[in-house]
Short mmCIF file of C-alpha atoms in Angstrom, two decimals:
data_model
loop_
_atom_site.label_atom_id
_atom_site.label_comp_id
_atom_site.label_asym_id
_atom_site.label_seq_id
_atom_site.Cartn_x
_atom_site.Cartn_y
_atom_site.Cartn_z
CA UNK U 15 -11.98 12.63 18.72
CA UNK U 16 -15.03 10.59 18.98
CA UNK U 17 -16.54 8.89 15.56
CA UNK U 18 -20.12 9.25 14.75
CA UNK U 19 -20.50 5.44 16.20
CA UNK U 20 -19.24 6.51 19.09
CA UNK U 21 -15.51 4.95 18.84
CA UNK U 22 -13.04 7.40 20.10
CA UNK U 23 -10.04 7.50 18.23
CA UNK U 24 -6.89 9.36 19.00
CA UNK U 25 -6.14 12.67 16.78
CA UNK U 26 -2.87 14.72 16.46
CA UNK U 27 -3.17 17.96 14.87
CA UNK U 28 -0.23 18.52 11.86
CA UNK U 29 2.38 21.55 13.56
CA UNK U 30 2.62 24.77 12.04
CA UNK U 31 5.92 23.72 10.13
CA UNK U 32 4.61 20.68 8.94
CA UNK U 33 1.74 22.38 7.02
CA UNK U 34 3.99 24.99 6.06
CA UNK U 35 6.36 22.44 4.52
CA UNK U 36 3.20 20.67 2.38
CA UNK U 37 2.19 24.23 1.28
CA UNK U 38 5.98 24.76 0.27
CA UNK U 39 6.65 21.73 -1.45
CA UNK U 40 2.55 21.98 -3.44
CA UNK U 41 3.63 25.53 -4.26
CA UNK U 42 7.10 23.80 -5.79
CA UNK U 43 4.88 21.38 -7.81
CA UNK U 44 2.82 23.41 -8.77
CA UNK U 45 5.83 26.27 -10.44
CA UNK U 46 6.94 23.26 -11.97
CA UNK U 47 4.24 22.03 -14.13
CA UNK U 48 3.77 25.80 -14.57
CA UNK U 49 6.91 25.97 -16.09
CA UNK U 50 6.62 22.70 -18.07
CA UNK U 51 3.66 23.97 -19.81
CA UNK U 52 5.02 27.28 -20.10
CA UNK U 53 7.83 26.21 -22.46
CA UNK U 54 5.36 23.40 -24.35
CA UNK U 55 3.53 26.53 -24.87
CA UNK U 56 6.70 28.69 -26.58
CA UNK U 57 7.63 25.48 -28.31
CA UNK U 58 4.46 24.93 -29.94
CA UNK U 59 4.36 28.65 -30.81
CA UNK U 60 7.51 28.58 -32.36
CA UNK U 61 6.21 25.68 -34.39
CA UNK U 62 2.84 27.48 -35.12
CA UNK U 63 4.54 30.76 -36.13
CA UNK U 64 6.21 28.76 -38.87
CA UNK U 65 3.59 27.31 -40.32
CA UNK U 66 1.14 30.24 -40.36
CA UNK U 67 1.18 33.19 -42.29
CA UNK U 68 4.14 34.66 -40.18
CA UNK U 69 2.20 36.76 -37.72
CA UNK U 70 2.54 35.63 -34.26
CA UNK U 71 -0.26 37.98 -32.34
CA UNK U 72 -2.98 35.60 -32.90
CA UNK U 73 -0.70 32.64 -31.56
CA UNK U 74 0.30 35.02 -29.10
CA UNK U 75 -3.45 35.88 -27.71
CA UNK U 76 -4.45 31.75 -27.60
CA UNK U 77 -1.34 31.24 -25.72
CA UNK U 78 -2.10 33.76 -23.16
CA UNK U 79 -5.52 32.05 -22.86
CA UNK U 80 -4.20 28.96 -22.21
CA UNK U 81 -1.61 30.34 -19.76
CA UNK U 82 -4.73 32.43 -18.14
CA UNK U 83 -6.35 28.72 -18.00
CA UNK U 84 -3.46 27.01 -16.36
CA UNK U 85 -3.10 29.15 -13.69
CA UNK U 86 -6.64 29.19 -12.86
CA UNK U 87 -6.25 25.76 -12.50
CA UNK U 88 -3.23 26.08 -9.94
CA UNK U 89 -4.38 28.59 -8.15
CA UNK U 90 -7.70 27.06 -7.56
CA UNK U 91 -8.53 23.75 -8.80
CA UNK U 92 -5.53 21.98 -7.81
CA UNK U 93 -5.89 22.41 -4.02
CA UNK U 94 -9.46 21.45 -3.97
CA UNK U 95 -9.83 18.61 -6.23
CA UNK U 96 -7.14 16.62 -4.49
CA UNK U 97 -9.03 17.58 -0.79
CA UNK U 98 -11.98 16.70 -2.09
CA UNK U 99 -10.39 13.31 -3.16
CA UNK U 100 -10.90 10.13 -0.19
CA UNK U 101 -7.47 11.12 1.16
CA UNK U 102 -7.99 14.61 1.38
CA UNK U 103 -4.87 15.86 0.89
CA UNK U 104 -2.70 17.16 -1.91
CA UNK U 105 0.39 15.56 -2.66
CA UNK U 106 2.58 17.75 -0.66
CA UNK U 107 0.00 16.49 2.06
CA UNK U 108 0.55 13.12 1.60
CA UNK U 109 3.82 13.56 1.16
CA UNK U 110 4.15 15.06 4.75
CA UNK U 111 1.70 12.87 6.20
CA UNK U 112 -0.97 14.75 7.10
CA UNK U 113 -4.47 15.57 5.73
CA UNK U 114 -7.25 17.57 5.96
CA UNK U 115 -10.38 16.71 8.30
CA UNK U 116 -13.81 18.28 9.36
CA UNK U 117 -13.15 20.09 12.96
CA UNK U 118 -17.10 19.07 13.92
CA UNK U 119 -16.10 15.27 13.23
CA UNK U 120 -15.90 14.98 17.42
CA UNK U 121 -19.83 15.78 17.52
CA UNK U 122 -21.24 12.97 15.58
CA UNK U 123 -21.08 14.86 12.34
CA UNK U 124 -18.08 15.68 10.65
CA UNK U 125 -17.91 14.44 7.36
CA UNK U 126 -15.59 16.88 5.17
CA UNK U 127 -17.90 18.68 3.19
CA UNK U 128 -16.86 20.23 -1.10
CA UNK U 129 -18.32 23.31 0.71
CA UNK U 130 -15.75 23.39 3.61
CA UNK U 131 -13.24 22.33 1.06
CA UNK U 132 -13.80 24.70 -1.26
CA UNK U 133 -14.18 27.90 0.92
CA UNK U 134 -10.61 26.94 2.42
CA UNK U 135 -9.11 27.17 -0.27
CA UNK U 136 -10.54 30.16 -1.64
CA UNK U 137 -9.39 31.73 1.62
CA UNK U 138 -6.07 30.64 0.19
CA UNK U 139 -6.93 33.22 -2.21
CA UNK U 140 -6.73 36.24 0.08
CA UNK U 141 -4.67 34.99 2.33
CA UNK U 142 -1.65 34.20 -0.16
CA UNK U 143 -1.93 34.70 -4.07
CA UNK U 144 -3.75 38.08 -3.98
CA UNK U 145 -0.90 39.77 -1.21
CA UNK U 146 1.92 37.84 -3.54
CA UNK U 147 0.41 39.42 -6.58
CA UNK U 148 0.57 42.74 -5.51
CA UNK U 149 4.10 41.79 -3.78
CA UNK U 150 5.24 41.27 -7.35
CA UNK U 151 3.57 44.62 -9.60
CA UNK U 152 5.29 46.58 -6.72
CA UNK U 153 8.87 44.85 -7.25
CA UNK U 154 8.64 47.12 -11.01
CA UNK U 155 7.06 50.65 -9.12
CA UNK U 156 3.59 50.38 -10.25
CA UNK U 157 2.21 49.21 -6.98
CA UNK U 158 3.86 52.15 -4.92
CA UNK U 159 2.37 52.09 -1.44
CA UNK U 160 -0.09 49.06 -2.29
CA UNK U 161 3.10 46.84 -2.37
CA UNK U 162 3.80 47.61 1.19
CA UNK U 163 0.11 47.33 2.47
CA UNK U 164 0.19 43.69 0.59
CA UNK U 165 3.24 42.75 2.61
CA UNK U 166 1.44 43.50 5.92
CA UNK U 167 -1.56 41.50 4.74
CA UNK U 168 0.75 38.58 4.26
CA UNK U 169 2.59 38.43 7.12
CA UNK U 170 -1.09 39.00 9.16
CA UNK U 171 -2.43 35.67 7.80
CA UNK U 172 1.00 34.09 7.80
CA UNK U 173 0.96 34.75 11.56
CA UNK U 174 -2.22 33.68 11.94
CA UNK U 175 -1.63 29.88 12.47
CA UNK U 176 0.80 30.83 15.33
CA UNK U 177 -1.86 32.68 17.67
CA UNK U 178 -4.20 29.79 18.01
CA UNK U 179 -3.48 26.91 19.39
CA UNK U 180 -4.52 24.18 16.78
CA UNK U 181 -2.43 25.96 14.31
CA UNK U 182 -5.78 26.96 12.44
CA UNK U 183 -5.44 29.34 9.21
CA UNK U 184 -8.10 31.56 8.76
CA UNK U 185 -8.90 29.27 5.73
CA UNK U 186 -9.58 26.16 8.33
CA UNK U 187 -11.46 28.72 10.60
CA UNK U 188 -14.01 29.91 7.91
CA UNK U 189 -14.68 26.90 6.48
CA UNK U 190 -14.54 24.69 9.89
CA UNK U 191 -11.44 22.23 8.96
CA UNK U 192 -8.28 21.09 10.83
CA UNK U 193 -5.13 19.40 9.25
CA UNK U 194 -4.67 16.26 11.15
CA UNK U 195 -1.31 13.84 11.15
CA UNK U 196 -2.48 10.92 8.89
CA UNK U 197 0.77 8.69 8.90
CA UNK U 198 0.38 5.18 8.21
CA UNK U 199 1.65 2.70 10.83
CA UNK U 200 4.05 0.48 9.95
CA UNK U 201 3.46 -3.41 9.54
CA UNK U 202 3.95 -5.06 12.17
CA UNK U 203 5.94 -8.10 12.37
CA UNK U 204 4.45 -11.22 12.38
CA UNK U 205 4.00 -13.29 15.71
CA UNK U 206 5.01 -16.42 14.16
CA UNK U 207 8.51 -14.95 14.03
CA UNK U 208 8.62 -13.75 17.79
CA UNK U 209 10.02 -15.74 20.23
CA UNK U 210 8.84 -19.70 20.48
CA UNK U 211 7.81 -20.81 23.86
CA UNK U 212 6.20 -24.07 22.83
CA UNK U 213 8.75 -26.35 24.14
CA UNK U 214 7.85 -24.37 27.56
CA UNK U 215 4.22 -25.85 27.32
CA UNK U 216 2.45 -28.91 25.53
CA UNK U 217 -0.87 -28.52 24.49
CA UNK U 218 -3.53 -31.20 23.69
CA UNK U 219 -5.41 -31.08 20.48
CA UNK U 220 -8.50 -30.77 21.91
CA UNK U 221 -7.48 -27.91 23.19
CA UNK U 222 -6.02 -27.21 20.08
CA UNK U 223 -9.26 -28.08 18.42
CA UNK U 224 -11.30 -25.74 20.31
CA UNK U 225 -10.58 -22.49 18.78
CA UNK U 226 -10.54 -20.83 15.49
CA UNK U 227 -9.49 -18.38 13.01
CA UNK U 228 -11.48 -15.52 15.11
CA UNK U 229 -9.96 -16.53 18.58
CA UNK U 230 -6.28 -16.79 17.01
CA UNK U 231 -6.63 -12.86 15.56
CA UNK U 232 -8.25 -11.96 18.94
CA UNK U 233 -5.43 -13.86 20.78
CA UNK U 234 -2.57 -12.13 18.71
CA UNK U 235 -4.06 -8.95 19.41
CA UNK U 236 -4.18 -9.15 23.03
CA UNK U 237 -0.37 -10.10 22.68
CA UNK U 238 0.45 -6.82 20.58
CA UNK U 239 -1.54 -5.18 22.92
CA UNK U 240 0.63 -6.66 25.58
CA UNK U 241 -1.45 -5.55 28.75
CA UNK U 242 -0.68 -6.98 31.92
CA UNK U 243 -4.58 -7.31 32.73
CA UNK U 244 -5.90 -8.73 29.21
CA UNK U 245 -3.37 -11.27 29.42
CA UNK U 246 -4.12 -12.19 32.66
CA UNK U 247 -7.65 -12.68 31.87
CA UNK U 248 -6.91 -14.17 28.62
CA UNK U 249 -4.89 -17.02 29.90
CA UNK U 250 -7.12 -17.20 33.30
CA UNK U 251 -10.27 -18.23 30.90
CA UNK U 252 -8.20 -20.67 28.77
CA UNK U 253 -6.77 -22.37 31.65
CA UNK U 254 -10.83 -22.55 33.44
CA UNK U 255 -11.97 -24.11 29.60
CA UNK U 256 -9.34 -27.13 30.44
CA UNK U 257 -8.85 -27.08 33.78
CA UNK U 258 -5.52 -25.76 33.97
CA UNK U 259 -3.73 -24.65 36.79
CA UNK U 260 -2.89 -20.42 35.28
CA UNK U 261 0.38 -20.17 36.31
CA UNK U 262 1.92 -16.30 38.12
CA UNK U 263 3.11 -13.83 36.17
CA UNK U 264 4.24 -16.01 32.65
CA UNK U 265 0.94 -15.29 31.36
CA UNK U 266 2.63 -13.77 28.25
CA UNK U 267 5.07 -16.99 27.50
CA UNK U 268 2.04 -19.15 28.01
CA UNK U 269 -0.20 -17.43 25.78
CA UNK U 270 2.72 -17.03 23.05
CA UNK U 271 3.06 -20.59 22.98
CA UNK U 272 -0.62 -21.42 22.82
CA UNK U 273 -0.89 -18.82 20.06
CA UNK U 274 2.12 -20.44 18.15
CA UNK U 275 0.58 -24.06 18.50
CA UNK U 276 -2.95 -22.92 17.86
CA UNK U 277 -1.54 -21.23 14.07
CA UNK U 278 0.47 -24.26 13.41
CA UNK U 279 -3.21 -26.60 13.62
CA UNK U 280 -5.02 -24.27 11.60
CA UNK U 281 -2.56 -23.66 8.84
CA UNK U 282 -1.79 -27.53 8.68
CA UNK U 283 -6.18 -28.21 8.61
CA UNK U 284 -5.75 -24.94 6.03
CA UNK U 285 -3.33 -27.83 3.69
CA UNK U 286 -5.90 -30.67 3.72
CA UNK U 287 -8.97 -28.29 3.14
CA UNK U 288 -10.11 -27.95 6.78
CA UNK U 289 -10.97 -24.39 7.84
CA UNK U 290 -12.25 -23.69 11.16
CA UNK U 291 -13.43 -19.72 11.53
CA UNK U 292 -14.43 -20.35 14.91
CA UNK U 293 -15.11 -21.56 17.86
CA UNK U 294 -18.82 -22.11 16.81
CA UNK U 295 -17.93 -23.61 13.42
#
């Protein structure tokens, strides 16, 4: 995937049991707070019928509104306002580590739009509650041959995802959306508690003194990097600065050990008030 400036950045697209594991586990949240509500609901009833005149179809009707409300709200608000959030994704989403992303993003434009979001998941509509509605009238016989012609419709969209080969619902496909893995990477440890190498090499402090805050983060990225032909170079122009001899093939030691001596000026200068950004400062 290439960003609209033009950095390209590596993309893995979430598997077909990944996504069907965040749909399972939003589903699961959202029966729950169904449910919770649900039994607030009878319980305040309960409490209402007792303090009213005794007949319970007016309490009745407003809690069927408010059930009518709440699952209007699961079925479509609760998808959409968490992927139209910064991290689109819902909490089964984030739980699973993945997210949802504009498929045009590789063409310079792909910001995720509330229209792309919100035609997705009004797919979701047709593709799942609608056949599961009709699933469920013909479980009691009043579907008859609907019931059946529901089931088909489900399993056609549930296959869909399987006959593509970015795992694309027809949901992503309308509205022009992926699910991407989203993971966040791990700290990594700190270089100060790596191996020391600074008894291997002595440094003088105007080397020392040369560099700053800005050249020790570059440095200590060229070490996680830990590419044979940065470090080469990297040690190659430190050693031409100071007339150094570079030595073969310890480039990583020697730059370890600078990088360790180099922190241990700037922190101490960092105690007595002396901050050095860079080179130039």
């Amino acid at each position: 995937m290439t960003t609209p400036e033009g950095i390209a950045m590596p993309v893995t697209l979430a598997g077909r049991g990944t996504r069907a594991a965040a749909l399972a586990l939003d589903l699961a949240l959202i029966v729950f707070a169904f449910g919770v509500v649900v039994l607030g609901l009878i319980a305040l009833g309960i409490g209402l019928d007792r303090v009213g005149t005794g007949q319970s179809s007016p309490v009745a009707e407003f809690l069927m509104v408010v059930l009518i409300l709440a699952g209007f709200l699961a079925r479509y608000v609760y998808f959409a306002a968490f992927e139209l959030g910064p991290r689109g994704a819902t909490p089964g989403k984030r739980a699973l580590g993945i997210r949802v992303a504009a498929r045009d993003i590789g063409r310079g434009n792909g910001r995720l739009t509330a229209e792309a979001v919100l035609a997705r998941n009004l797919m979701r509509d047709a593709e799942l509650f609608i056949p599961f509605v009709w699933i469920g009238t013909s479980l009691t016989g009043e579907a008859g041959i609907a019931g059946y012609a529901a089931g088909a419709w489900l399993l056609v969209f549930a296959l869909f995802p399987f006959f593509n080969r970015d795992a694309l619902r027809a949901g992503d496909l309308v509205a022009g959306t992926w699910v991407i893995e989203a993971r966040r990477p791990r700290l990594q440890a700190a270089m100060s508690v790596g191996e020391d190498h600074r008894e291997q090499y002595r440094f003088g402090q105007e080397a020392l003194a040369a560099y700053g805050e800005h050249e020790l983060k570059v440095l200590e990225r060229v070490l996680r990097e830990d590419r044979p032909e940065a470090l080469r170079q990297v040690t190659e122009t430190i050693c031409a600065k100071f007339g150094w001899t570079a030595g073969n093939g310890d480039e990583r030691e020697f730059l370890a050990a600078f990088y360790a001596a180099l922190r241990q000026r700037l922190e101490a200068d960092l105690r007595f008030g002396k901050r050095k950004k860079d080179k130039f400062s």
